[in-house]
mmCIF file with all atom_site columns, C-alpha atoms and ligand atoms in Angstrom:
data_model
loop_
_atom_site.group_PDB
_atom_site.id
_atom_site.type_symbol
_atom_site.label_atom_id
_atom_site.label_alt_id
_atom_site.label_comp_id
_atom_site.label_asym_id
_atom_site.label_entity_id
_atom_site.label_seq_id
_atom_site.pdbx_PDB_ins_code
_atom_site.Cartn_x
_atom_site.Cartn_y
_atom_site.Cartn_z
_atom_site.occupancy
_atom_site.B_iso_or_equiv
_atom_site.pdbx_formal_charge
_atom_site.auth_seq_id
_atom_site.auth_comp_id
_atom_site.auth_asym_id
_atom_site.auth_atom_id
_atom_site.pdbx_PDB_model_num
ATOM   1   C  CA  . MET R 1 1   ? 75.257 -37.102 15.737  1.00 0.00 ? 1   MET R CA  1
ATOM   2   C  CA  . GLN R 1 2   ? 78.132 -38.720 14.479  1.00 0.00 ? 2   GLN R CA  1
ATOM   3   C  CA  . THR R 1 3   ? 79.643 -37.486 11.243  1.00 0.00 ? 3   THR R CA  1
ATOM   4   C  CA  . THR R 1 4   ? 80.788 -40.237 8.326   1.00 0.00 ? 4   THR R CA  1
ATOM   5   C  CA  . PRO R 1 5   ? 82.651 -39.879 5.468   1.00 0.00 ? 5   PRO R CA  1
ATOM   6   C  CA  . GLU R 1 6   ? 79.770 -40.828 3.039   1.00 0.00 ? 6   GLU R CA  1
ATOM   7   C  CA  . GLU R 1 7   ? 77.617 -38.197 4.315   1.00 0.00 ? 7   GLU R CA  1
ATOM   8   C  CA  . ASN R 1 8   ? 78.338 -35.556 1.723   1.00 0.00 ? 8   ASN R CA  1
ATOM   9   C  CA  . ILE R 1 9   ? 78.185 -37.883 -1.280  1.00 0.00 ? 9   ILE R CA  1
ATOM   10  C  CA  . GLY R 1 10  ? 75.585 -40.405 -0.093  1.00 0.00 ? 10  GLY R CA  1
ATOM   11  C  CA  . PRO R 1 11  ? 75.997 -44.435 0.750   1.00 0.00 ? 11  PRO R CA  1
ATOM   12  C  CA  . GLU R 1 12  ? 75.919 -45.704 -2.848  1.00 0.00 ? 12  GLU R CA  1
ATOM   13  C  CA  . ARG R 1 13  ? 78.364 -43.288 -4.315  1.00 0.00 ? 13  ARG R CA  1
ATOM   14  C  CA  . PHE R 1 14  ? 80.542 -43.978 -0.915  1.00 0.00 ? 14  PHE R CA  1
ATOM   15  C  CA  . TYR R 1 15  ? 80.139 -48.013 -2.021  1.00 0.00 ? 15  TYR R CA  1
ATOM   16  C  CA  . PHE R 1 16  ? 81.260 -47.626 -5.618  1.00 0.00 ? 16  PHE R CA  1
ATOM   17  C  CA  . GLY R 1 17  ? 84.462 -44.875 -4.657  1.00 0.00 ? 17  GLY R CA  1
ATOM   18  C  CA  . GLU R 1 18  ? 85.558 -47.482 -1.849  1.00 0.00 ? 18  GLU R CA  1
ATOM   19  C  CA  . LEU R 1 19  ? 85.047 -50.229 -4.569  1.00 0.00 ? 19  LEU R CA  1
ATOM   20  C  CA  . GLY R 1 20  ? 87.287 -48.557 -6.832  1.00 0.00 ? 20  GLY R CA  1
ATOM   21  C  CA  . ARG R 1 21  ? 89.804 -48.007 -4.410  1.00 0.00 ? 21  ARG R CA  1
ATOM   22  C  CA  . GLY R 1 22  ? 90.028 -51.984 -3.827  1.00 0.00 ? 22  GLY R CA  1
ATOM   23  C  CA  . ARG R 1 23  ? 87.778 -52.071 -0.923  1.00 0.00 ? 23  ARG R CA  1
ATOM   24  C  CA  . PHE R 1 24  ? 84.392 -53.874 -0.517  1.00 0.00 ? 24  PHE R CA  1
ATOM   25  C  CA  . LEU R 1 25  ? 82.321 -52.580 2.390   1.00 0.00 ? 25  LEU R CA  1
ATOM   26  C  CA  . ILE R 1 26  ? 78.864 -53.178 3.628   1.00 0.00 ? 26  ILE R CA  1
ATOM   27  C  CA  . GLN R 1 27  ? 76.941 -51.467 6.128   1.00 0.00 ? 27  GLN R CA  1
ATOM   28  C  CA  . ARG R 1 28  ? 75.537 -52.608 9.695   1.00 0.00 ? 28  ARG R CA  1
ATOM   29  C  CA  . CYS R 1 29  ? 72.992 -51.102 11.916  1.00 0.00 ? 29  CYS R CA  1
ATOM   30  C  CA  . GLU R 1 30  ? 74.250 -50.133 15.154  1.00 0.00 ? 30  GLU R CA  1
ATOM   31  C  CA  . ALA R 1 31  ? 70.613 -50.453 16.599  1.00 0.00 ? 31  ALA R CA  1
ATOM   32  C  CA  . CYS R 1 32  ? 69.654 -53.900 15.657  1.00 0.00 ? 32  CYS R CA  1
ATOM   33  C  CA  . SER R 1 33  ? 73.390 -55.059 14.548  1.00 0.00 ? 33  SER R CA  1
ATOM   34  C  CA  . ARG R 1 34  ? 72.009 -56.543 11.023  1.00 0.00 ? 34  ARG R CA  1
ATOM   35  C  CA  . ALA R 1 35  ? 74.534 -56.099 7.944   1.00 0.00 ? 35  ALA R CA  1
ATOM   36  C  CA  . ILE R 1 36  ? 72.770 -54.212 5.158   1.00 0.00 ? 36  ILE R CA  1
ATOM   37  C  CA  . PHE R 1 37  ? 73.101 -54.082 1.641   1.00 0.00 ? 37  PHE R CA  1
ATOM   38  C  CA  . TYR R 1 38  ? 72.571 -52.449 -0.982  1.00 0.00 ? 38  TYR R CA  1
ATOM   39  C  CA  . PRO R 1 39  ? 73.932 -49.386 0.484   1.00 0.00 ? 39  PRO R CA  1
ATOM   40  C  CA  . ARG R 1 40  ? 71.518 -47.086 2.101   1.00 0.00 ? 40  ARG R CA  1
ATOM   41  C  CA  . THR R 1 41  ? 70.754 -44.139 4.378   1.00 0.00 ? 41  THR R CA  1
ATOM   42  C  CA  . PHE R 1 42  ? 68.184 -45.638 6.874   1.00 0.00 ? 42  PHE R CA  1
ATOM   43  C  CA  . CYS R 1 43  ? 68.219 -49.475 8.285   1.00 0.00 ? 43  CYS R CA  1
ATOM   44  C  CA  . PRO R 1 44  ? 65.718 -51.620 6.213   1.00 0.00 ? 44  PRO R CA  1
ATOM   45  C  CA  . HIS R 1 45  ? 64.979 -53.785 9.222   1.00 0.00 ? 45  HIS R CA  1
ATOM   46  C  CA  . CYS R 1 46  ? 64.279 -51.132 12.099  1.00 0.00 ? 46  CYS R CA  1
ATOM   47  C  CA  . GLY R 1 47  ? 64.468 -47.824 10.700  1.00 0.00 ? 47  GLY R CA  1
ATOM   48  C  CA  . GLY R 1 48  ? 67.780 -47.291 12.491  1.00 0.00 ? 48  GLY R CA  1
ATOM   49  C  CA  . GLU R 1 49  ? 69.773 -44.186 11.327  1.00 0.00 ? 49  GLU R CA  1
ATOM   50  C  CA  . THR R 1 50  ? 73.185 -45.121 12.175  1.00 0.00 ? 50  THR R CA  1
ATOM   51  C  CA  . LEU R 1 51  ? 74.777 -47.451 9.786   1.00 0.00 ? 51  LEU R CA  1
ATOM   52  C  CA  . ASN R 1 52  ? 78.421 -48.157 10.232  1.00 0.00 ? 52  ASN R CA  1
ATOM   53  C  CA  . TRP R 1 53  ? 80.410 -49.240 7.115   1.00 0.00 ? 53  TRP R CA  1
ATOM   54  C  CA  . PHE R 1 54  ? 82.740 -52.330 7.567   1.00 0.00 ? 54  PHE R CA  1
ATOM   55  C  CA  . GLU R 1 55  ? 84.648 -55.275 5.400   1.00 0.00 ? 55  GLU R CA  1
ATOM   56  C  CA  . PRO R 1 56  ? 82.819 -58.343 5.224   1.00 0.00 ? 56  PRO R CA  1
ATOM   57  C  CA  . SER R 1 57  ? 84.314 -61.668 5.032   1.00 0.00 ? 57  SER R CA  1
ATOM   58  C  CA  . GLY R 1 58  ? 83.335 -61.660 1.394   1.00 0.00 ? 58  GLY R CA  1
ATOM   59  C  CA  . LYS R 1 59  ? 82.531 -65.581 1.591   1.00 0.00 ? 59  LYS R CA  1
ATOM   60  C  CA  . GLY R 1 60  ? 79.136 -66.744 0.618   1.00 0.00 ? 60  GLY R CA  1
ATOM   61  C  CA  . THR R 1 61  ? 76.931 -69.273 -0.665  1.00 0.00 ? 61  THR R CA  1
ATOM   62  C  CA  . VAL R 1 62  ? 75.133 -68.812 -4.060  1.00 0.00 ? 62  VAL R CA  1
ATOM   63  C  CA  . TYR R 1 63  ? 71.409 -68.856 -3.668  1.00 0.00 ? 63  TYR R CA  1
ATOM   64  C  CA  . ALA R 1 64  ? 70.598 -68.891 -7.458  1.00 0.00 ? 64  ALA R CA  1
ATOM   65  C  CA  . THR R 1 65  ? 72.341 -68.938 -10.925 1.00 0.00 ? 65  THR R CA  1
ATOM   66  C  CA  . THR R 1 66  ? 71.546 -68.650 -14.222 1.00 0.00 ? 66  THR R CA  1
ATOM   67  C  CA  . SER R 1 67  ? 73.942 -67.989 -17.632 1.00 0.00 ? 67  SER R CA  1
ATOM   68  C  CA  . ILE R 1 68  ? 73.487 -65.278 -19.570 1.00 0.00 ? 68  ILE R CA  1
ATOM   69  C  CA  . PHE R 1 69  ? 73.767 -65.727 -23.430 1.00 0.00 ? 69  PHE R CA  1
ATOM   70  C  CA  . PRO R 1 70  ? 74.683 -62.288 -25.421 1.00 0.00 ? 70  PRO R CA  1
ATOM   71  C  CA  . ALA R 1 71  ? 73.949 -61.674 -29.029 1.00 0.00 ? 71  ALA R CA  1
ATOM   72  C  CA  . GLY R 1 72  ? 76.620 -62.497 -31.518 1.00 0.00 ? 72  GLY R CA  1
ATOM   73  C  CA  . ASP R 1 73  ? 79.640 -64.444 -30.594 1.00 0.00 ? 73  ASP R CA  1
ATOM   74  C  CA  . ALA R 1 74  ? 80.587 -63.548 -27.199 1.00 0.00 ? 74  ALA R CA  1
ATOM   75  C  CA  . GLU R 1 75  ? 80.707 -66.214 -24.445 1.00 0.00 ? 75  GLU R CA  1
ATOM   76  C  CA  . PRO R 1 76  ? 77.801 -66.795 -21.903 1.00 0.00 ? 76  PRO R CA  1
ATOM   77  C  CA  . TYR R 1 77  ? 78.382 -65.253 -18.991 1.00 0.00 ? 77  TYR R CA  1
ATOM   78  C  CA  . ASN R 1 78  ? 77.250 -66.330 -15.401 1.00 0.00 ? 78  ASN R CA  1
ATOM   79  C  CA  . VAL R 1 79  ? 74.586 -64.040 -13.058 1.00 0.00 ? 79  VAL R CA  1
ATOM   80  C  CA  . SER R 1 80  ? 74.363 -65.271 -9.352  1.00 0.00 ? 80  SER R CA  1
ATOM   81  C  CA  . ILE R 1 81  ? 72.709 -64.205 -6.467  1.00 0.00 ? 81  ILE R CA  1
ATOM   82  C  CA  . VAL R 1 82  ? 74.906 -64.916 -3.588  1.00 0.00 ? 82  VAL R CA  1
ATOM   83  C  CA  . ASP R 1 83  ? 74.268 -64.746 0.069   1.00 0.00 ? 83  ASP R CA  1
ATOM   84  C  CA  . LEU R 1 84  ? 77.115 -63.489 1.991   1.00 0.00 ? 84  LEU R CA  1
ATOM   85  C  CA  . ASP R 1 85  ? 77.855 -64.817 5.388   1.00 0.00 ? 85  ASP R CA  1
ATOM   86  C  CA  . GLU R 1 86  ? 76.863 -61.413 7.109   1.00 0.00 ? 86  GLU R CA  1
ATOM   87  C  CA  . GLY R 1 87  ? 73.618 -62.079 6.186   1.00 0.00 ? 87  GLY R CA  1
ATOM   88  C  CA  . VAL R 1 88  ? 72.945 -59.901 2.994   1.00 0.00 ? 88  VAL R CA  1
ATOM   89  C  CA  . ARG R 1 89  ? 72.178 -61.063 -0.561  1.00 0.00 ? 89  ARG R CA  1
ATOM   90  C  CA  . LEU R 1 90  ? 73.537 -59.253 -3.562  1.00 0.00 ? 90  LEU R CA  1
ATOM   91  C  CA  . MET R 1 91  ? 73.811 -60.231 -7.422  1.00 0.00 ? 91  MET R CA  1
ATOM   92  C  CA  . SER R 1 92  ? 76.922 -60.490 -9.021  1.00 0.00 ? 92  SER R CA  1
ATOM   93  C  CA  . ARG R 1 93  ? 78.694 -62.898 -11.264 1.00 0.00 ? 93  ARG R CA  1
ATOM   94  C  CA  . VAL R 1 94  ? 81.020 -66.046 -10.417 1.00 0.00 ? 94  VAL R CA  1
ATOM   95  C  CA  . VAL R 1 95  ? 83.689 -65.719 -12.632 1.00 0.00 ? 95  VAL R CA  1
ATOM   96  C  CA  . GLY R 1 96  ? 87.057 -68.221 -13.672 1.00 0.00 ? 96  GLY R CA  1
ATOM   97  C  CA  . VAL R 1 97  ? 84.856 -71.038 -14.589 1.00 0.00 ? 97  VAL R CA  1
ATOM   98  C  CA  . PRO R 1 98  ? 82.360 -71.795 -17.509 1.00 0.00 ? 98  PRO R CA  1
ATOM   99  C  CA  . SER R 1 99  ? 78.850 -69.778 -16.741 1.00 0.00 ? 99  SER R CA  1
ATOM   100 C  CA  . ASP R 1 100 ? 76.965 -73.246 -16.064 1.00 0.00 ? 100 ASP R CA  1
ATOM   101 C  CA  . ALA R 1 101 ? 79.680 -74.752 -13.911 1.00 0.00 ? 101 ALA R CA  1
ATOM   102 C  CA  . VAL R 1 102 ? 78.391 -72.670 -11.171 1.00 0.00 ? 102 VAL R CA  1
ATOM   103 C  CA  . SER R 1 103 ? 75.194 -74.403 -9.132  1.00 0.00 ? 103 SER R CA  1
ATOM   104 C  CA  . ILE R 1 104 ? 73.090 -73.701 -6.294  1.00 0.00 ? 104 ILE R CA  1
ATOM   105 C  CA  . GLY R 1 105 ? 75.027 -74.085 -2.809  1.00 0.00 ? 105 GLY R CA  1
ATOM   106 C  CA  . MET R 1 106 ? 78.340 -73.804 -3.851  1.00 0.00 ? 106 MET R CA  1
ATOM   107 C  CA  . ARG R 1 107 ? 80.570 -71.621 -1.651  1.00 0.00 ? 107 ARG R CA  1
ATOM   108 C  CA  . VAL R 1 108 ? 81.911 -68.643 -3.393  1.00 0.00 ? 108 VAL R CA  1
ATOM   109 C  CA  . SER R 1 109 ? 84.214 -65.892 -2.525  1.00 0.00 ? 109 SER R CA  1
ATOM   110 C  CA  . ALA R 1 110 ? 84.000 -62.060 -3.392  1.00 0.00 ? 110 ALA R CA  1
ATOM   111 C  CA  . HIS R 1 111 ? 87.067 -60.194 -5.101  1.00 0.00 ? 111 HIS R CA  1
ATOM   112 C  CA  . ILE R 1 112 ? 87.108 -56.912 -7.076  1.00 0.00 ? 112 ILE R CA  1
ATOM   113 C  CA  . GLU R 1 113 ? 87.584 -56.633 -10.678 1.00 0.00 ? 113 GLU R CA  1
ATOM   114 C  CA  . GLY R 1 114 ? 89.234 -53.511 -12.534 1.00 0.00 ? 114 GLY R CA  1
ATOM   115 C  CA  . SER R 1 115 ? 89.505 -50.367 -10.136 1.00 0.00 ? 115 SER R CA  1
ATOM   116 C  CA  . GLU R 1 116 ? 88.404 -46.700 -10.377 1.00 0.00 ? 116 GLU R CA  1
ATOM   117 C  CA  . GLU R 1 117 ? 85.109 -46.439 -12.428 1.00 0.00 ? 117 GLU R CA  1
ATOM   118 C  CA  . ALA R 1 118 ? 85.317 -49.939 -13.821 1.00 0.00 ? 118 ALA R CA  1
ATOM   119 C  CA  . ALA R 1 119 ? 85.669 -51.615 -10.642 1.00 0.00 ? 119 ALA R CA  1
ATOM   120 C  CA  . LYS R 1 120 ? 83.117 -54.599 -10.046 1.00 0.00 ? 120 LYS R CA  1
ATOM   121 C  CA  . LEU R 1 121 ? 82.407 -56.897 -7.255  1.00 0.00 ? 121 LEU R CA  1
ATOM   122 C  CA  . VAL R 1 122 ? 82.548 -60.579 -8.722  1.00 0.00 ? 122 VAL R CA  1
ATOM   123 C  CA  . PHE R 1 123 ? 82.932 -63.999 -7.063  1.00 0.00 ? 123 PHE R CA  1
ATOM   124 C  CA  . ALA R 1 124 ? 85.078 -66.795 -7.438  1.00 0.00 ? 124 ALA R CA  1
ATOM   125 C  CA  . ILE R 1 125 ? 84.287 -70.651 -6.427  1.00 0.00 ? 125 ILE R CA  1
ATOM   126 C  CA  . GLU R 1 126 ? 86.403 -71.366 -3.423  1.00 0.00 ? 126 GLU R CA  1
ATOM   127 C  CA  . GLN R 1 127 ? 88.765 -74.599 -3.542  1.00 0.00 ? 127 GLN R CA  1
ATOM   128 C  CA  . GLY R 1 128 ? 86.868 -77.574 -2.105  1.00 0.00 ? 128 GLY R CA  1
ATOM   129 C  CA  . ASN R 1 129 ? 83.481 -77.228 -3.596  1.00 0.00 ? 129 ASN R CA  1
HETATM 130 ZN ZN1 . ZN  H 2 .   ? 68.531 -51.701 12.052  1.00 0.00 ? 1   ZN  H ZN1 1
#
């Protein structure tokens, strides 16, 4: 059996550790070749146990979007569900534009905001939308 670096700490901690070092990684199942997110120990599609980490393109399409209005004077912020081109769906925020400027079908690309424990995966609208 192959030894992978996340075995000692679990896939979720490995994911966030890498994110804190500026690397966005997701998994791919060796048995069925499908991409996987959220980080897991077994493939949710076929039950395969060998999942390899790789760096996705980070490019995707907004599947759903909403604005959150915090209490007080804080600016509303965007929460979106994004389909990565690799075939996984994740929840994140589209930043750099007003929260209501985001719409379904927009092309977005991932980047990492902050570092270490504060690192967050967010998306920006791609040019040409
Ligand atoms: Zn699989």
